[in-house]
Coordinates of N, CA and C and ligand atoms in Angstrom, one line a residue:
M17 N 6.0 -28.4 36.5 CA 7.5 -28.4 35.4 C 7.0 -27.9 34.3
T18 N 7.9 -27.0 33.7 CA 7.7 -26.2 33.0 C 6.8 -26.3 31.4
A19 N 6.1 -25.6 30.6 CA 5.5 -26.1 29.6 C 6.8 -25.9 28.5
L20 N 7.7 -24.7 28.8 CA 8.2 -24.8 28.0 C 9.7 -23.9 28.0
A21 N 10.5 -23.7 28.2 CA 12.4 -23.0 28.6 C 12.8 -22.7 27.6
L22 N 13.2 -21.6 27.4 CA 14.1 -21.0 26.5 C 15.4 -20.4 26.7
T23 N 16.2 -20.3 25.9 CA 17.7 -20.6 26.9 C 19.0 -19.4 25.6
G24 N 19.3 -18.6 26.0 CA 20.0 -18.6 24.8 C 19.4 -18.2 23.2
V25 N 18.4 -18.1 23.0 CA 18.6 -18.7 21.6 C 18.4 -17.9 20.5
R26 N 19.5 -18.1 19.4 CA 19.3 -17.8 18.4 C 19.2 -18.7 16.8
F27 N 18.3 -18.0 16.1 CA 18.2 -18.2 15.5 C 18.4 -17.1 13.8
R28 N 19.4 -17.9 13.3 CA 19.0 -16.1 11.6 C 19.1 -17.3 10.3
Y29 N 18.0 -17.2 9.1 CA 18.2 -18.5 8.5 C 19.1 -18.8 7.7
H30 N 19.8 -17.3 6.9 CA 20.8 -18.1 6.9 C 22.5 -17.5 7.4
P31 N 23.5 -18.2 7.2 CA 24.7 -17.5 7.7 C 25.1 -16.4 8.1
D32 N 25.4 -14.9 6.9 CA 25.5 -14.4 6.8 C 24.4 -13.3 6.8
S33 N 23.1 -13.5 7.0 CA 22.2 -12.7 7.0 C 22.2 -12.6 9.4
T34 N 20.6 -11.4 9.5 CA 21.0 -10.9 11.1 C 20.4 -12.0 11.5
D35 N 20.4 -12.3 13.2 CA 19.4 -12.3 13.7 C 17.8 -12.6 13.9
I36 N 17.4 -13.3 13.6 CA 15.8 -13.5 13.4 C 15.1 -13.2 15.0
I37 N 15.8 -14.3 15.8 CA 15.0 -14.9 17.2 C 16.8 -14.6 17.8
N38 N 16.6 -13.9 19.1 CA 17.5 -13.4 19.9 C 17.3 -13.2 21.5
I39 N 16.7 -14.5 21.4 CA 16.0 -14.6 23.3 C 17.3 -15.3 24.1
K40 N 17.5 -14.1 25.5 CA 18.0 -14.5 26.4 C 17.1 -15.7 26.9
S41 N 16.2 -15.6 27.1 CA 15.2 -16.1 28.1 C 13.4 -16.1 28.1
F42 N 12.6 -17.0 28.1 CA 11.1 -17.1 28.3 C 11.1 -18.3 27.9
D43 N 10.2 -18.7 29.4 CA 9.8 -19.6 29.5 C 7.5 -19.7 30.0
M44 N 7.6 -21.0 30.0 CA 5.8 -20.7 30.0 C 5.2 -22.2 31.3
N45 N 4.6 -21.8 31.6 CA 4.6 -22.9 33.1 C 3.5 -24.0 32.4
R46 N 3.0 -25.1 33.0 CA 2.0 -26.1 32.3 C 0.9 -26.0 33.0
G47 N 0.1 -25.8 31.8 CA -1.3 -25.5 31.7 C -1.6 -23.8 31.6
E48 N -0.6 -23.6 31.3 CA -0.5 -21.4 31.2 C -1.0 -22.0 29.6
R49 N -2.0 -20.7 29.9 CA -2.4 -19.7 28.6 C -1.4 -18.4 27.5
V50 N -0.5 -18.6 26.8 CA -0.6 -16.8 26.5 C -0.3 -16.8 25.0
F51 N -0.3 -16.2 25.2 CA -1.1 -15.2 24.2 C 0.3 -13.9 23.6
M52 N 1.2 -13.8 22.5 CA 1.9 -13.2 22.3 C 1.9 -13.1 20.6
F53 N 2.2 -11.6 20.8 CA 1.7 -11.2 19.5 C 3.3 -10.0 19.0
G54 N 3.0 -9.3 17.9 CA 4.0 -9.1 16.9 C 3.9 -8.6 16.0
P55 N 4.0 -7.6 15.5 CA 3.6 -7.5 13.7 C 4.3 -8.4 12.7
S56 N 3.4 -7.5 11.8 CA 3.5 -9.5 10.6 C 5.1 -9.1 9.9
G57 N 5.6 -9.9 9.5 CA 7.7 -9.9 10.0 C 8.4 -10.3 11.0
S58 N 7.5 -9.4 12.4 CA 8.7 -9.9 13.2 C 9.0 -11.1 14.4
G59 N 8.8 -12.3 13.8 CA 9.8 -12.9 14.3 C 8.6 -14.4 14.1
K60 N 6.9 -14.1 14.3 CA 6.4 -15.0 15.4 C 6.4 -16.6 14.9
T61 N 6.0 -16.1 13.9 CA 5.8 -18.2 12.7 C 7.4 -19.1 13.1
T62 N 8.2 -17.9 12.6 CA 10.2 -18.3 13.1 C 10.8 -18.8 14.7
L63 N 9.8 -18.4 15.6 CA 10.5 -18.4 16.8 C 9.6 -20.0 16.9
L64 N 7.5 -20.3 16.1 CA 7.4 -21.2 16.7 C 7.8 -22.4 15.7
G65 N 8.5 -22.1 15.2 CA 9.4 -23.5 14.3 C 9.6 -24.1 15.6
L66 N 11.1 -22.9 16.0 CA 12.3 -23.1 16.5 C 11.6 -24.4 17.6
I67 N 10.6 -23.9 18.5 CA 10.4 -24.2 19.6 C 9.1 -25.9 19.3
G68 N 8.6 -26.3 17.5 CA 8.0 -26.9 17.0 C 9.5 -28.2 16.7
G69 N 10.6 -27.8 16.8 CA 11.6 -28.5 16.4 C 11.9 -28.5 14.8
L70 N 10.9 -27.6 13.8 CA 11.8 -27.4 13.0 C 12.0 -26.8 11.7
F71 N 13.1 -26.4 13.5 CA 15.0 -26.1 12.6 C 15.5 -25.9 13.6
L72 N 16.7 -25.6 13.5 CA 17.4 -25.3 14.7 C 18.1 -23.9 15.2
P73 N 18.0 -24.1 16.3 CA 18.5 -22.5 16.7 C 20.2 -22.7 16.8
A74 N 21.1 -22.1 16.1 CA 22.6 -21.0 16.2 C 23.1 -21.5 17.0
N75 N 22.9 -21.8 18.7 CA 23.1 -20.9 19.7 C 21.8 -21.6 20.5
G76 N 21.8 -21.8 21.9 CA 20.8 -21.6 22.9 C 19.9 -22.7 23.2
I77 N 18.8 -22.8 23.8 CA 18.5 -24.3 24.1 C 16.3 -24.1 24.3
V78 N 16.3 -25.2 23.2 CA 15.1 -25.1 23.2 C 14.2 -26.3 24.4
K79 N 13.6 -26.1 25.6 CA 13.2 -27.9 25.9 C 12.2 -27.2 26.0
V80 N 10.7 -28.5 25.2 CA 9.6 -28.7 25.0 C 9.1 -29.5 26.4
L81 N 8.8 -29.5 27.4 CA 8.4 -30.0 28.7 C 9.7 -30.9 28.8
G82 N 10.0 -30.2 29.1 CA 11.7 -30.7 29.6 C 12.7 -31.3 29.1
S83 N 12.3 -32.3 27.7 CA 12.9 -32.9 26.8 C 13.5 -30.9 25.9
D84 N 14.7 -31.1 25.3 CA 15.5 -30.4 24.6 C 15.5 -31.0 23.2
V85 N 14.8 -30.2 22.6 CA 14.1 -30.2 21.4 C 15.8 -30.1 20.5
S86 N 16.6 -29.3 20.8 CA 17.5 -28.4 19.9 C 18.8 -29.1 19.6
T87 N 18.9 -30.5 20.5 CA 19.7 -31.3 20.3 C 19.7 -32.9 19.6
M88 N 18.4 -33.1 19.3 CA 17.6 -34.3 18.7 C 17.6 -34.4 17.5
G89 N 17.9 -35.4 16.4 CA 18.3 -35.3 15.3 C 17.1 -34.6 14.7
H90 N 17.4 -35.4 13.3 CA 15.9 -34.6 12.9 C 14.5 -35.6 12.8
G91 N 14.6 -36.6 12.5 CA 13.7 -38.2 13.3 C 13.4 -38.2 14.7
A92 N 14.3 -37.8 14.9 CA 13.4 -37.2 17.2 C 12.7 -36.2 17.1
R93 N 13.2 -35.2 16.3 CA 12.3 -33.8 16.3 C 11.2 -34.0 16.1
D94 N 10.5 -35.0 14.6 CA 9.4 -35.1 14.2 C 8.9 -35.6 14.5
Q95 N 9.6 -36.4 15.8 CA 8.7 -37.4 16.0 C 8.4 -37.2 17.7
F96 N 8.5 -35.7 18.4 CA 8.8 -35.6 19.5 C 7.6 -34.5 18.2
R97 N 7.9 -33.7 17.8 CA 6.1 -32.7 17.3 C 5.4 -33.8 17.1
S98 N 5.1 -34.5 17.2 CA 3.7 -35.0 16.5 C 3.3 -35.5 17.6
R99 N 4.0 -36.4 18.6 CA 3.9 -37.0 20.3 C 3.3 -35.4 21.1
E100 N 4.0 -34.9 20.8 CA 4.2 -33.7 22.9 C 3.0 -32.8 21.6
I101 N 3.2 -32.1 20.6 CA 3.2 -30.5 20.3 C 1.6 -31.0 19.6
G102 N 0.8 -30.1 19.7 CA -0.2 -29.7 19.3 C -0.2 -28.4 18.1
F103 N 0.6 -28.8 17.3 CA 0.7 -26.8 16.6 C -0.4 -27.4 15.2
I104 N -1.3 -25.7 15.4 CA -2.0 -25.2 14.6 C -1.0 -24.2 13.9
F105 N -0.6 -25.0 12.1 CA -0.1 -23.9 11.7 C -0.9 -23.0 10.9
Q106 N 0.1 -21.7 10.4 CA -0.6 -20.6 10.0 C -1.5 -21.0 8.7
V107 N -1.2 -21.9 8.0 CA -1.7 -22.6 6.5 C -1.3 -23.6 7.4
F108 N -2.8 -24.5 7.1 CA -3.4 -25.6 7.6 C -2.5 -26.3 8.0
N109 N -1.8 -27.2 7.1 CA -1.0 -27.7 6.5 C -1.6 -30.1 7.0
L110 N -3.8 -29.0 6.3 CA -4.5 -30.2 6.2 C -4.1 -31.7 5.4
V111 N -4.2 -32.7 5.1 CA -3.9 -33.4 3.9 C -4.2 -34.0 3.1
P112 N -4.7 -33.3 2.3 CA -5.1 -33.1 0.9 C -6.1 -35.0 0.6
Y113 N -5.4 -35.6 1.3 CA -5.8 -37.4 -0.2 C -6.5 -38.6 1.6
L114 N -6.0 -37.3 2.6 CA -7.2 -38.0 3.9 C -8.5 -37.3 4.2
N115 N -9.9 -37.4 4.5 CA -11.2 -36.9 4.9 C -10.5 -36.7 6.2
V116 N -11.5 -35.5 6.9 CA -11.0 -35.1 7.9 C -10.9 -36.0 9.5
L117 N -11.8 -37.1 9.1 CA -11.5 -37.8 9.9 C -10.3 -38.4 10.3
D118 N -9.6 -38.9 8.9 CA -7.7 -38.7 8.7 C -6.9 -38.1 9.1
N119 N -7.2 -37.3 8.9 CA -6.8 -36.1 9.1 C -6.4 -35.6 11.0
V120 N -7.7 -35.6 11.5 CA -7.7 -35.5 12.9 C -7.6 -36.2 13.8
T121 N -6.6 -38.4 13.3 CA -7.1 -39.6 13.7 C -5.1 -39.1 13.7
L122 N -4.6 -38.8 12.7 CA -3.2 -38.8 12.4 C -1.7 -39.0 13.2
P123 N -1.8 -37.7 14.2 CA -0.9 -38.0 15.1 C -0.7 -39.5 16.0
C124 N -2.5 -39.5 16.2 CA -1.9 -41.0 16.3 C -1.7 -42.1 16.3
R125 N -1.3 -42.3 14.8 CA -0.5 -42.8 13.7 C 0.7 -42.7 14.2
F126 N 1.1 -41.8 13.9 CA 2.9 -41.1 14.9 C 3.0 -40.7 15.8
G127 N 2.3 -41.8 16.6 CA 2.4 -42.1 18.4 C 1.7 -41.7 19.6
R128 N 1.3 -40.4 18.9 CA 0.1 -40.0 20.0 C -0.9 -40.1 21.0
R129 N -0.7 -40.6 22.0 CA -1.6 -40.7 22.8 C -3.0 -40.7 22.9
V130 N -3.8 -40.9 23.4 CA -5.8 -40.8 23.3 C -5.5 -40.2 24.3
S131 N -6.4 -38.9 24.8 CA -7.0 -38.4 25.7 C -7.9 -40.1 26.8
S132 N -7.5 -39.7 28.2 CA -8.0 -40.5 28.8 C -10.0 -40.2 28.7
G133 N -10.3 -42.2 28.9 CA -11.4 -41.9 27.8 C -12.0 -41.6 27.1
F134 N -11.3 -41.8 26.0 CA -11.8 -42.7 24.9 C -11.0 -44.0 24.1
A135 N -11.8 -44.3 23.6 CA -11.8 -46.1 23.9 C -10.1 -46.0 23.1
D136 N -11.0 -45.3 21.4 CA -9.7 -44.6 20.9 C -10.0 -44.2 20.6
A137 N -8.3 -44.5 18.5 CA -8.7 -42.0 18.4 C -9.7 -41.9 17.3
T138 N -10.3 -42.7 17.0 CA -11.6 -41.9 16.1 C -12.6 -42.0 17.2
V139 N -12.9 -42.1 18.0 CA -13.8 -41.9 19.0 C -13.4 -40.8 19.8
E140 N -12.6 -40.4 19.8 CA -11.6 -38.6 20.7 C -11.9 -38.2 19.2
A141 N -11.6 -38.6 18.5 CA -11.5 -37.9 17.0 C -13.0 -37.3 16.3
R142 N -13.9 -37.8 17.0 CA -15.3 -37.8 16.5 C -16.0 -36.8 17.9
F143 N -15.4 -36.6 18.9 CA -15.5 -36.0 20.1 C -15.4 -34.7 19.8
L144 N -13.8 -34.3 19.1 CA -13.4 -33.2 18.6 C -15.1 -32.2 17.2
L145 N -14.8 -33.3 16.5 CA -14.7 -32.6 15.9 C -16.9 -32.6 16.1
K146 N -17.6 -32.6 17.0 CA -19.1 -32.6 17.9 C -18.7 -31.3 18.7
Q147 N -17.6 -31.1 19.1 CA -17.4 -29.6 20.2 C -17.6 -28.4 19.7
L148 N -16.0 -28.8 18.4 CA -15.9 -27.7 17.1 C -16.9 -27.4 15.9
G149 N -18.1 -28.4 16.5 CA -19.4 -27.5 15.6 C -19.3 -28.0 15.3
I150 N -18.6 -29.3 13.7 CA -18.3 -29.9 12.7 C -19.0 -31.3 12.5
A151 N -19.3 -31.4 13.5 CA -19.1 -33.3 13.3 C -19.9 -33.6 12.4
S152 N -20.9 -33.2 11.7 CA -21.5 -32.8 9.6 C -20.9 -33.4 8.5
V153 N -18.7 -33.1 8.9 CA -18.2 -33.4 7.8 C -17.5 -33.6 8.1
T154 N -17.4 -35.0 9.2 CA -16.7 -35.7 9.7 C -16.1 -36.4 8.1
N155 N -16.5 -36.9 7.3 CA -16.3 -37.9 6.7 C -16.2 -37.4 5.4
S156 N -16.2 -35.6 4.8 CA -15.7 -35.5 4.2 C -13.8 -35.5 3.0
S157 N -14.2 -34.4 2.1 CA -12.7 -34.7 1.6 C -12.5 -33.1 2.6
V158 N -11.2 -33.0 2.8 CA -10.8 -31.3 3.6 C -10.8 -31.0 2.8
A159 N -10.6 -30.9 0.9 CA -10.7 -30.0 0.4 C -12.0 -29.1 -0.1
S160 N -13.2 -30.2 0.0 CA -14.8 -28.9 0.2 C -14.7 -28.4 1.0
L161 N -13.9 -27.8 1.8 CA -14.5 -27.8 2.9 C -13.7 -25.8 3.8
S162 N -14.6 -25.4 3.7 CA -14.9 -23.2 3.7 C -13.2 -23.2 4.9
I163 N -13.1 -22.2 4.7 CA -11.9 -21.9 5.9 C -11.7 -22.0 7.1
G164 N -13.0 -21.8 7.6 CA -13.2 -21.6 9.0 C -13.4 -23.2 9.7
Q165 N -13.5 -24.2 8.2 CA -14.2 -25.4 9.3 C -12.5 -26.0 8.8
Q166 N -12.0 -25.4 7.4 CA -10.4 -26.2 7.6 C -9.6 -25.6 9.0
Q167 N -9.8 -24.5 9.7 CA -9.1 -24.1 11.0 C -9.8 -24.9 11.3
R168 N -10.4 -25.2 11.8 CA -11.8 -26.3 13.1 C -10.8 -28.0 13.2
V169 N -10.5 -27.8 12.2 CA -9.9 -29.1 11.2 C -8.5 -29.6 12.3
A170 N -8.3 -28.3 12.2 CA -6.3 -28.4 11.7 C -6.8 -27.3 13.4
A171 N -7.3 -27.6 14.7 CA -7.5 -27.6 15.4 C -7.7 -28.9 16.2
A172 N -9.0 -29.4 16.2 CA -8.8 -30.7 16.5 C -7.7 -32.5 16.3
R173 N -6.9 -32.0 14.8 CA -5.7 -32.6 15.4 C -5.1 -31.9 16.4
A174 N -4.9 -31.1 16.6 CA -3.7 -31.0 17.3 C -3.8 -31.0 19.1
L175 N -5.6 -30.6 19.6 CA -6.0 -31.4 20.6 C -6.1 -32.8 21.0
I176 N -6.6 -33.3 19.8 CA -6.3 -35.1 20.0 C -5.0 -35.6 20.5
G177 N -5.6 -36.5 21.5 CA -4.9 -36.9 22.6 C -4.2 -35.8 23.8
S178 N -4.6 -34.6 24.2 CA -4.6 -33.1 24.7 C -2.6 -33.6 25.2
P179 N -1.9 -32.4 23.8 CA -0.4 -33.0 23.6 C 0.0 -31.4 24.8
G180 N 0.4 -31.9 25.4 CA 1.2 -31.0 27.0 C 1.3 -29.6 26.0
L181 N 1.9 -29.2 25.2 CA 2.1 -27.6 24.8 C 1.1 -28.2 23.3
I182 N 0.3 -26.9 23.7 CA -1.0 -26.8 21.4 C -0.2 -25.3 21.6
I183 N 0.6 -24.6 20.4 CA 0.5 -23.6 18.7 C 0.4 -23.8 18.5
A184 N -0.1 -22.2 18.3 CA -1.5 -22.2 17.0 C -0.7 -20.2 16.8
D185 N -0.3 -20.6 15.5 CA 0.4 -19.6 14.7 C -1.1 -18.9 13.6
E186 N -1.4 -17.4 14.5 CA -2.9 -16.9 13.9 C -3.8 -17.7 13.4
P187 N -4.5 -18.8 14.4 CA -5.8 -19.2 14.0 C -6.7 -19.0 13.6
T188 N -7.0 -18.2 13.8 CA -8.5 -17.2 14.0 C -8.6 -15.7 12.9
S189 N -7.2 -16.3 11.7 CA -6.9 -14.3 11.7 C -8.7 -14.5 9.9
A190 N -8.3 -16.2 9.7 CA -9.2 -15.7 8.3 C -11.7 -15.3 9.6
L191 N -11.3 -15.4 10.9 CA -12.7 -15.9 11.6 C -12.8 -14.4 12.1
D192 N -14.7 -14.4 11.3 CA -15.2 -12.6 11.8 C -15.2 -12.6 13.7
A193 N -15.4 -11.5 14.1 CA -15.2 -10.9 15.0 C -15.7 -12.4 16.4
D194 N -17.8 -12.7 15.7 CA -17.8 -14.3 17.0 C -17.7 -15.8 16.9
S195 N -17.0 -15.6 15.2 CA -16.7 -17.1 15.0 C -15.1 -17.1 16.2
R196 N -14.4 -16.2 15.7 CA -13.4 -16.0 16.6 C -13.6 -16.2 18.2
T197 N -14.1 -15.8 18.9 CA -15.2 -16.0 20.3 C -15.3 -17.1 20.3
E198 N -15.9 -18.7 20.0 CA -15.8 -19.3 19.7 C -15.3 -20.3 20.3
F199 N -14.3 -20.7 18.0 CA -13.5 -20.8 18.2 C -12.5 -21.3 19.3
L200 N -12.1 -20.1 20.4 CA -11.4 -19.5 21.9 C -12.0 -20.0 22.5
S201 N -13.3 -19.9 22.9 CA -14.3 -20.7 23.9 C -13.3 -22.5 24.2
V202 N -13.8 -22.5 22.5 CA -14.5 -24.5 22.5 C -12.3 -24.9 22.2
L203 N -10.8 -24.2 22.5 CA -9.3 -24.5 22.1 C -9.2 -24.4 23.4
F204 N -10.2 -23.4 24.6 CA -9.6 -23.4 25.9 C -10.2 -24.7 27.1
A205 N -11.8 -24.6 26.6 CA -12.1 -25.7 27.2 C -12.0 -27.2 26.8
Q206 N -11.3 -27.2 26.1 CA -9.9 -28.8 25.7 C -8.9 -28.8 26.5
A207 N -7.7 -27.8 26.7 CA -6.8 -27.6 26.4 C -6.9 -28.0 28.0
K208 N -7.9 -27.1 28.5 CA -7.8 -27.4 29.6 C -8.7 -29.2 30.4
R209 N -8.7 -29.2 29.6 CA -9.3 -31.4 30.5 C -8.3 -31.7 30.2
E210 N -7.1 -31.5 30.2 CA -6.1 -32.3 30.5 C -5.0 -31.4 30.5
G211 N -4.9 -30.1 30.9 CA -3.9 -29.7 31.2 C -2.6 -28.9 30.3
S212 N -3.6 -28.9 29.3 CA -2.4 -28.4 27.9 C -2.1 -27.0 28.1
S213 N -1.1 -26.0 28.1 CA -0.2 -25.3 27.5 C -0.5 -24.5 26.5
I214 N -0.9 -23.4 25.9 CA -1.3 -22.7 24.5 C -0.2 -21.8 24.4
L215 N 0.5 -21.6 23.1 CA 1.4 -20.2 23.0 C 0.4 -19.6 21.8
F216 N -0.1 -19.1 21.8 CA -1.3 -18.1 20.8 C -0.3 -17.0 20.3
V217 N 0.3 -17.3 19.2 CA 0.0 -15.8 18.1 C -0.4 -15.6 17.4
S218 N 0.0 -13.8 17.6 CA -1.1 -12.8 16.7 C -1.0 -11.9 16.7
H219 N -1.1 -11.2 15.3 CA -0.9 -9.6 15.2 C -2.3 -8.7 16.3
D220 N -3.4 -9.6 16.3 CA -4.3 -8.8 16.5 C -4.6 -9.1 18.5
K221 N -4.3 -8.1 18.6 CA -4.5 -7.6 20.3 C -5.3 -7.9 20.9
S222 N -6.6 -7.9 20.4 CA -7.5 -7.9 20.7 C -8.7 -9.1 21.6
I223 N -8.2 -9.8 20.7 CA -8.5 -11.4 22.2 C -6.9 -11.3 23.6
A224 N -6.0 -10.2 23.1 CA -5.1 -10.7 24.5 C -5.9 -11.0 25.4
G225 N -7.0 -11.0 26.1 CA -7.6 -10.6 27.1 C -7.7 -11.8 27.8
Q226 N -8.3 -12.8 27.0 CA -8.9 -13.8 27.2 C -8.2 -15.1 27.5
F227 N -6.4 -14.7 27.2 CA -5.7 -14.9 27.9 C -4.8 -15.1 29.4
D228 N -4.3 -15.7 29.5 CA -3.7 -15.6 31.2 C -2.6 -15.1 31.1
R229 N -1.2 -14.6 30.3 CA -0.7 -13.0 29.9 C -0.2 -12.7 28.3
S230 N -0.1 -12.2 28.3 CA 0.4 -11.6 27.2 C 1.7 -11.0 26.8
V231 N 2.6 -11.0 25.5 CA 3.3 -11.0 25.6 C 4.0 -10.7 24.8
G232 N 4.7 -9.5 24.0 CA 4.8 -8.8 23.1 C 6.4 -9.6 22.7
L233 N 6.6 -10.1 21.5 CA 7.3 -11.1 20.9 C 8.9 -10.2 21.1
A234 N 8.4 -8.8 20.4 CA 9.7 -7.7 21.2 C 10.1 -7.7 22.3
D235 N 9.8 -7.3 23.0 CA 9.6 -7.4 24.5 C 10.7 -8.7 24.5
I236 N 10.9 -9.4 24.2 CA 11.8 -10.5 24.7 C 13.0 -11.4 23.7
N237 N 12.7 -10.6 22.7 CA 13.3 -10.7 21.5 C 14.6 -10.5 21.1
N238 N 16.3 -10.0 20.7 CA 17.1 -8.9 21.1 C 17.9 -9.1 19.6
A239 N 16.8 -9.4 19.3 CA 17.5 -9.1 17.5 C 17.6 -7.6 16.8
P240 N 18.8 -7.0 16.5 CA 18.7 -6.2 15.6 C 17.6 -6.4 14.6
G241 N 16.9 -5.1 14.4 CA 15.7 -4.1 14.3 C 14.6 -5.5 14.0
R242 N 14.3 -5.8 15.1 CA 12.9 -6.8 15.8 C 12.7 -6.6 17.1
A243 N 13.5 -4.9 17.6 CA 12.9 -5.1 19.1 C 11.8 -3.6 18.8
G244 N 10.7 -3.3 19.6 CA 10.1 -2.5 19.8 C 9.2 -2.1 19.0
G245 N 9.2 -3.0 18.1 CA 6.7 -3.2 16.9 C 6.5 -3.6 18.2
D246 N 5.5 -3.2 17.1 CA 4.0 -3.1 18.3 C 2.8 -2.9 17.5
L247 N 1.7 -3.4 17.7 CA 0.3 -3.2 16.3 C -0.5 -2.9 17.0
Ligands
LIG329 P1 5.9 -13.0 11.1 O1 4.6 -14.7 11.5 O2 5.8 -12.2 12.3 O3 5.0 -12.8 10.2 P2 8.5 -14.6 10.7 O4 8.3 -15.3 11.3 O5 7.5 -14.8 9.5 O6 7.1 -13.6 10.7 O7 9.1 -13.9 9.1 C1 10.7 -13.3 9.8 C2 11.6 -12.6 9.2 O8 12.3 -13.6 9.0 C3 11.0 -12.4 8.0 O9 11.8 -10.8 8.0 C4 11.1 -12.8 7.2 O10 11.0 -12.6 5.7 C5 12.2 -14.2 7.6 N1 12.1 -15.2 7.0 C6 11.1 -15.9 7.4 N2 11.1 -17.3 7.0 C7 12.5 -17.7 6.2 C8 12.6 -18.7 5.2 N3 12.4 -20.0 5.0 N4 13.9 -17.9 5.2 C9 14.4 -16.8 4.6 N5 13.5 -15.8 5.7 C10 12.8 -15.6 6.2
LIG330 MG1 4.3 -15.6 10.8

């Protein structure tokens, strides 16, 4: 089964502006790890928002794990995203009034299952925080964390329950080279445990070699003025 299938997807923010996204077709296999690059402003975050059902395309089909996100209503899309997609946002979107543990288990309160082998969400969350090297902050307020720690909490929240698709929007941009490699190896190891696919977006091509496949957004996007960009 494919993890992701985009067909004829077009999107613009305002009816009278130009398309930001115009993709004839783009697919990802189950378990595949794809690196997508493109310069700032080229539409990477917009594309991830379409895949995650944060907004709807004007035309086309966005199929995630076999389900057509683009025909779901607002509530169904929110529910689908919480359950089936591990989303690491460019700005982490951690919930400030919840501690680290409660941020990580949040998707499970919205219906995401726990990975096999774990008694409950708390047990899996503790395991992930340990893998990510931040077990010591389990009960801390997220506001007290460094950027690198917040990034790992966002990763743990995306990984809990081993969702079929993990989407990461420039999650390593604030990390130095060593932390970046370590972050990626943990992300990959956790994704591999249950065959999660990863769509990882960045303008930093230095890490592309660690993925199964590398795709330039400009090479699949035919929106006017958005083709040909490269960094
Ligand atoms: P990237 O993630 O590659 O930097 P974005 O997807 O954030 O690119 O932005 C693509 C284009 O869409 C940019 O020109 C940006 O200004 C525009 N854009 C992004 N978000 C919005 C929005 N909410 N409303 C209007 N235009 C937007
Ligand atoms: Mg972006």
